[in-house]
Coordinates of C-alpha atoms and ligand atoms in Angstrom, one line a residue:
M1 CA 0.0 0.0 0.0
N2 CA 1.2 3.5 -0.7
S3 CA 1.9 5.8 2.1
V4 CA -0.8 8.4 2.7
K5 CA -0.3 12.1 3.3
A6 CA -2.5 12.5 6.3
Y7 CA -3.3 15.7 8.3
V8 CA -4.9 15.8 11.7
V9 CA -7.0 19.0 12.2
I10 CA -7.6 20.1 15.8
P11 CA -9.9 23.1 16.8
C12 CA -8.5 24.7 20.0
Y13 CA -10.4 27.2 22.1
N14 CA -8.7 28.2 25.3
E15 CA -6.8 24.9 25.5
E16 CA -3.4 26.0 27.0
E17 CA -3.8 23.3 29.6
V18 CA -4.1 20.4 27.2
L19 CA -1.9 21.4 24.3
S20 CA 1.5 20.1 25.5
E21 CA 0.1 16.7 26.3
T22 CA -1.9 16.5 23.1
S23 CA 1.0 17.5 21.0
S24 CA 3.4 15.0 22.5
R25 CA 0.8 12.2 22.1
M26 CA 0.3 13.2 18.4
K27 CA 4.0 13.3 17.9
T28 CA 4.5 9.7 19.2
L29 CA 1.6 8.5 17.1
F30 CA 2.9 10.2 13.9
D31 CA 6.4 8.9 14.5
D32 CA 5.0 5.4 14.8
M33 CA 2.9 5.7 11.6
K34 CA 5.8 7.1 9.6
K35 CA 8.0 4.2 10.8
N36 CA 5.4 1.7 9.7
G37 CA 5.2 3.5 6.3
L38 CA 1.5 4.2 6.8
I39 CA 1.9 7.9 6.3
T40 CA 4.3 10.1 4.4
D41 CA 7.0 12.2 6.2
D42 CA 5.3 15.4 5.3
S43 CA 2.1 14.5 7.2
K44 CA 1.1 17.2 9.7
V45 CA -0.8 18.1 12.7
I46 CA -2.8 21.3 12.2
M47 CA -4.0 23.2 15.2
V48 CA -6.7 25.9 14.7
D49 CA -6.8 28.6 17.3
D50 CA -10.4 29.6 17.5
G51 CA -9.8 33.2 18.9
S52 CA -8.6 31.9 22.3
R53 CA -8.1 34.4 25.0
D54 CA -5.4 32.4 26.9
K55 CA -1.9 31.4 25.7
T56 CA -3.2 28.8 23.1
W57 CA -1.7 30.6 20.1
S58 CA 1.7 31.2 21.6
I59 CA 1.9 27.5 22.5
I60 CA 0.9 26.6 18.9
S61 CA 3.6 29.0 17.5
E62 CA 6.1 27.5 19.7
L63 CA 5.3 24.0 18.6
C64 CA 5.5 25.1 15.0
D65 CA 9.0 26.7 15.5
K66 CA 10.3 23.6 17.2
D67 CA 8.9 20.9 15.0
K68 CA 7.8 20.8 11.4
L69 CA 5.3 18.2 12.2
F70 CA 3.0 21.0 13.5
G71 CA 1.2 23.7 11.7
G72 CA -1.1 26.3 12.9
I73 CA -4.0 28.5 11.8
K74 CA -5.2 31.5 13.8
L75 CA -8.7 32.7 13.3
A76 CA -9.4 36.4 13.7
K77 CA -12.0 35.8 16.3
N78 CA -13.9 33.0 18.1
A79 CA -16.0 31.4 15.3
G80 CA -17.2 28.4 17.2
H81 CA -16.2 24.7 17.1
Q82 CA -17.9 23.8 13.8
N83 CA -16.6 26.9 11.9
A84 CA -13.1 26.5 13.4
L85 CA -13.1 22.8 12.3
L86 CA -14.3 23.9 8.8
A87 CA -11.6 26.5 8.6
G88 CA -9.0 23.9 9.2
L89 CA -10.4 21.4 6.8
M90 CA -10.9 23.9 4.0
T91 CA -7.3 25.2 4.4
V92 CA -5.7 21.8 4.2
K93 CA -7.9 20.1 1.7
D94 CA -5.7 20.6 -1.3
E95 CA -2.5 19.8 0.5
C96 CA -3.3 16.3 1.9
D97 CA -4.8 13.0 0.8
C98 CA -7.0 12.9 3.9
A99 CA -7.7 14.9 7.0
I100 CA -8.7 13.7 10.4
S101 CA -10.6 15.9 12.8
I102 CA -10.4 15.5 16.5
D103 CA -10.9 17.6 19.6
A104 CA -8.0 19.1 21.5
D105 CA -8.7 17.2 24.7
L106 CA -8.1 13.8 23.0
Q107 CA -11.2 12.3 24.6
D108 CA -11.5 10.4 21.4
D109 CA -8.9 7.6 21.2
I110 CA -6.1 8.5 18.8
N111 CA -5.0 5.0 18.5
V112 CA -7.7 4.3 16.0
I113 CA -6.2 6.8 13.6
P114 CA -4.1 4.1 11.9
D115 CA -7.3 2.1 11.4
M116 CA -9.0 5.1 9.8
I117 CA -6.1 5.6 7.4
R118 CA -6.1 1.9 6.5
K119 CA -9.8 2.1 5.7
Y120 CA -9.0 5.2 3.6
Q121 CA -6.4 3.2 1.7
A122 CA -9.1 0.5 1.2
G123 CA -11.3 3.0 -0.7
C124 CA -13.4 4.7 2.0
E125 CA -13.7 8.5 1.5
V126 CA -15.2 9.0 5.0
V127 CA -14.4 7.1 8.1
Y128 CA -16.5 7.8 11.3
G129 CA -15.1 7.5 14.7
V130 CA -17.8 5.9 16.8
R131 CA -17.9 5.7 20.6
N132 CA -18.5 2.2 22.0
K133 CA -19.7 3.2 25.4
R134 CA -19.8 6.2 27.6
E135 CA -18.7 4.9 31.0
T136 CA -16.3 7.7 31.7
D137 CA -18.8 10.5 30.8
T138 CA -20.9 11.7 33.7
F139 CA -24.4 10.2 34.0
F140 CA -25.7 13.6 33.0
K141 CA -23.6 14.0 29.9
R142 CA -24.3 10.4 28.9
T143 CA -28.1 10.7 29.1
T144 CA -28.2 14.0 27.4
A145 CA -26.1 12.8 24.7
V146 CA -28.1 9.7 24.0
G147 CA -31.3 11.8 24.2
F148 CA -29.7 14.2 21.7
Y149 CA -29.1 11.4 19.1
K150 CA -32.6 9.9 19.7
L151 CA -34.2 13.3 19.2
M152 CA -32.2 14.0 16.1
Q153 CA -33.2 10.8 14.6
G154 CA -36.8 11.2 15.5
M155 CA -36.7 14.5 13.8
G156 CA -35.5 12.8 10.6
V157 CA -31.9 14.0 10.7
D158 CA -29.6 11.3 9.3
I159 CA -26.6 11.2 11.7
V160 CA -24.3 8.4 12.8
F161 CA -25.2 7.3 16.3
N162 CA -22.5 8.1 19.0
H163 CA -20.3 9.8 16.4
A164 CA -19.1 13.3 17.2
D165 CA -16.7 15.3 15.0
Y166 CA -13.9 12.6 15.0
R167 CA -13.7 11.4 11.5
L168 CA -11.4 11.0 8.5
M169 CA -12.3 12.6 5.2
G170 CA -10.5 12.1 2.0
S171 CA -9.7 15.1 -0.2
R172 CA -12.5 14.2 -2.6
A173 CA -15.1 14.3 0.2
L174 CA -13.6 17.6 1.5
S175 CA -13.9 19.1 -1.9
E176 CA -17.6 18.1 -1.9
L177 CA -18.0 19.5 1.6
E178 CA -16.8 22.9 0.3
K179 CA -20.0 23.0 -1.9
F180 CA -22.2 23.0 1.2
E181 CA -22.3 26.6 1.7
E182 CA -24.6 26.9 4.6
V183 CA -23.9 29.3 7.5
N184 CA -25.7 27.2 10.0
L185 CA -23.1 24.7 10.1
F186 CA -23.7 21.2 11.5
L187 CA -21.1 18.9 10.1
R188 CA -22.4 15.7 11.6
G189 CA -25.6 16.3 9.6
I190 CA -23.8 17.4 6.4
V191 CA -21.1 14.7 6.1
P192 CA -23.6 11.8 5.6
L193 CA -25.2 13.8 2.8
I194 CA -22.0 13.7 0.8
G195 CA -22.1 10.0 0.1
Y196 CA -19.1 7.9 -1.1
K197 CA -17.9 4.7 0.5
T198 CA -17.9 5.1 4.2
D199 CA -17.1 3.0 7.3
C200 CA -16.7 3.3 11.1
V201 CA -14.0 2.6 13.6
Y202 CA -15.0 1.9 17.2
Y203 CA -13.2 3.1 20.4
D204 CA -13.8 3.9 24.0
R205 CA -14.2 7.5 25.0
S206 CA -12.0 8.7 27.8
E207 CA -12.2 11.7 30.2
R208 CA -10.9 15.1 29.4
F209 CA -7.3 14.9 31.0
A210 CA -7.2 18.7 31.7
G211 CA -9.2 21.9 31.3
E212 CA -13.0 22.2 31.3
S213 CA -15.6 21.3 28.7
K214 CA -16.5 24.2 26.4
Y215 CA -20.0 22.7 26.0
P216 CA -22.0 23.5 29.0
L217 CA -25.7 22.5 29.0
K218 CA -26.9 25.8 27.5
K219 CA -24.6 25.5 24.5
M220 CA -25.4 21.7 24.1
L221 CA -29.2 22.5 24.0
S222 CA -28.7 25.3 21.5
F223 CA -26.4 22.9 19.4
A224 CA -29.1 20.3 19.4
F225 CA -31.8 22.8 18.5
D226 CA -29.7 24.2 15.7
G227 CA -29.0 20.7 14.4
I228 CA -32.6 19.9 14.2
T229 CA -33.8 23.2 12.6
S230 CA -30.8 23.2 10.2
F231 CA -31.9 19.8 8.8
S232 CA -35.5 19.1 9.3
V233 CA -38.9 20.9 8.9
K234 CA -40.6 18.4 11.2
P235 CA -40.9 20.9 14.0
I236 CA -43.0 23.1 11.8
K237 CA -45.2 20.1 10.8
L238 CA -45.5 19.4 14.5
V239 CA -46.8 22.9 15.2
W240 CA -49.4 22.3 12.4
T241 CA -50.5 18.9 13.8
L242 CA -50.7 20.5 17.3
G243 CA -53.0 23.2 15.9
I244 CA -55.3 20.8 14.3
L245 CA -55.4 18.6 17.4
I246 CA -56.1 21.5 19.8
T247 CA -58.8 22.9 17.5
V248 CA -60.6 19.5 17.3
I249 CA -60.3 18.9 21.1
S250 CA -61.5 22.3 22.1
A251 CA -64.5 22.0 19.6
I252 CA -65.5 18.8 21.2
I253 CA -65.2 20.3 24.7
G254 CA -67.0 23.4 23.6
V255 CA -70.0 21.5 22.3
Y256 CA -70.1 19.5 25.5
D257 CA -69.8 22.7 27.6
I258 CA -72.7 24.3 25.8
C259 CA -74.8 21.2 26.3
E260 CA -73.9 21.0 30.0
N261 CA -74.8 24.7 30.5
I262 CA -78.2 24.4 29.0
W263 CA -79.1 21.9 31.6
K264 CA -77.0 23.0 34.7
F265 CA -76.1 26.8 34.6
S266 CA -72.7 26.1 36.2
S267 CA -70.0 28.6 35.9
L268 CA -67.0 27.7 33.7
V269 CA -64.9 30.8 34.3
N270 CA -61.8 28.9 35.5
S271 CA -61.5 26.5 32.6
A272 CA -62.2 29.4 30.3
V273 CA -59.3 31.4 31.7
I274 CA -56.9 28.5 31.7
S275 CA -57.7 27.6 28.1
V276 CA -56.9 31.1 27.0
W277 CA -53.5 31.0 28.8
F278 CA -52.9 27.5 27.4
L279 CA -53.6 28.5 23.8
G280 CA -51.6 31.6 24.3
G281 CA -48.6 29.6 25.2
V282 CA -49.1 27.2 22.3
Q283 CA -49.3 30.0 19.9
L284 CA -46.2 31.7 21.3
I285 CA -44.2 28.4 21.1
S286 CA -45.4 28.0 17.5
V287 CA -44.5 31.4 16.4
G288 CA -41.2 30.9 18.1
V289 CA -40.4 27.7 16.2
I290 CA -41.4 29.4 12.9
G291 CA -39.3 32.4 13.9
E292 CA -36.3 30.1 14.4
Y293 CA -36.5 29.1 10.8
I294 CA -36.9 32.7 9.6
G295 CA -33.9 33.6 11.6
K296 CA -32.0 30.8 9.9
I297 CA -33.1 32.0 6.5
Y298 CA -32.1 35.5 7.4
R299 CA -28.6 34.4 8.4
E300 CA -28.3 32.2 5.2
V301 CA -29.2 34.9 2.8
K302 CA -26.6 37.2 4.1
R303 CA -23.8 34.8 3.1
R304 CA -21.4 36.2 5.7
P305 CA -18.1 34.4 5.9
R306 CA -18.2 31.5 8.3
F307 CA -14.6 32.2 9.5
I308 CA -11.8 34.6 9.0
I309 CA -8.2 33.4 9.1
E310 CA -5.7 35.8 10.6
T311 CA -2.4 33.8 10.2
R312 CA -1.3 30.6 8.9
R313 CA 1.9 28.9 10.0
Ligands
UDP401 N1 -13.9 24.5 20.5 C1 -13.7 25.5 19.6 N2 -14.4 26.7 19.6 C2 -15.4 26.9 20.6 C3 -15.6 25.9 21.5 C4 -14.9 24.7 21.5 O1 -12.8 25.4 18.8 O2 -15.9 28.0 20.6 C5 -13.1 23.3 20.5 C6 -12.4 22.9 21.8 O3 -11.2 23.5 22.0 C7 -12.3 21.4 21.7 C8 -13.5 21.0 20.8 O4 -13.9 22.2 20.2 O5 -11.2 21.0 20.9 C9 -14.6 20.4 21.7 O6 -14.8 21.0 22.9 P1 -15.0 20.3 24.3 O7 -13.9 19.3 24.4 O8 -15.0 21.4 25.3 O9 -16.4 19.7 24.1 P2 -17.0 18.4 24.8 O10 -16.0 17.3 24.5 O11 -17.2 18.6 26.2 O12 -18.3 18.1 24.1
MG402 MG1 -14.1 17.3 24.9

């Protein structure tokens, strides 16, 4: 088999605590893979600084000075995980045979990277890293994550179960990815749309060895909501169904109410007030859901750049 020119792309946001460990683990892995002839000598590890406020960029610069294995891209400001990752992938897509994306905290097992590359050699354009189990995640993270995948699939979004953004993409798949110009970027939903021969590698997810998660609950919820509204119009259909349902039910109750009143003269003020509040709430939610889609359209039509690169090393 021919050696592959493989790049690893790592988005980094305030990751000063993990970078030295991450880079040394990557160094060891790359040395091994070069020795085995799996990858070429000019394969690289590219770190994308997503507008960090700590020493992340100076650490990356230092690594680039010391070792030609490392490369760096500095974004002009914080663009978010998905955009930072895209910035890295789009920058390297014409330089390498394939690019592997992974988080800076190495919670995803880097030892399956050789397997990913072998599958690429065997003709796969996309290789998904899939988590076997989530024993090391907290109970909370585990249940919310499972809920997230279930919800997405229920809403008709085609995503790979238990796969985050740890994946290999060949340069052909990367060129196709470039054609997806959406501003509301949700790579996990887009990549399966590309097609080509794909495969999975399985691994156990470990704990973050230093630093804190940049995905608190609030960000995670908005990520899930974004993912759904970027790929599915089911919520709007649900609003419609809900409208029909409530209309039918209230019509039935209304008729019953009138009949009862004719015979009993009882007061129904309470239930009348509650039903007004209830319907008001349902309407507000519905308008909110539709508003979310309009907001997305608004952002899409502007075609603002998804990331801005300040320097490349
Ligand atoms: N990240 C980023 N920009 C952001 C937030 C996060 O580039 O605005 C990066 C972060 O440095 C890490 C990856 O995205 O490499 C995933 O973040 P994290 O590990 O905090 O998420 P979790 O694993 O907890 O879901
Ligand atoms: Mg993490």
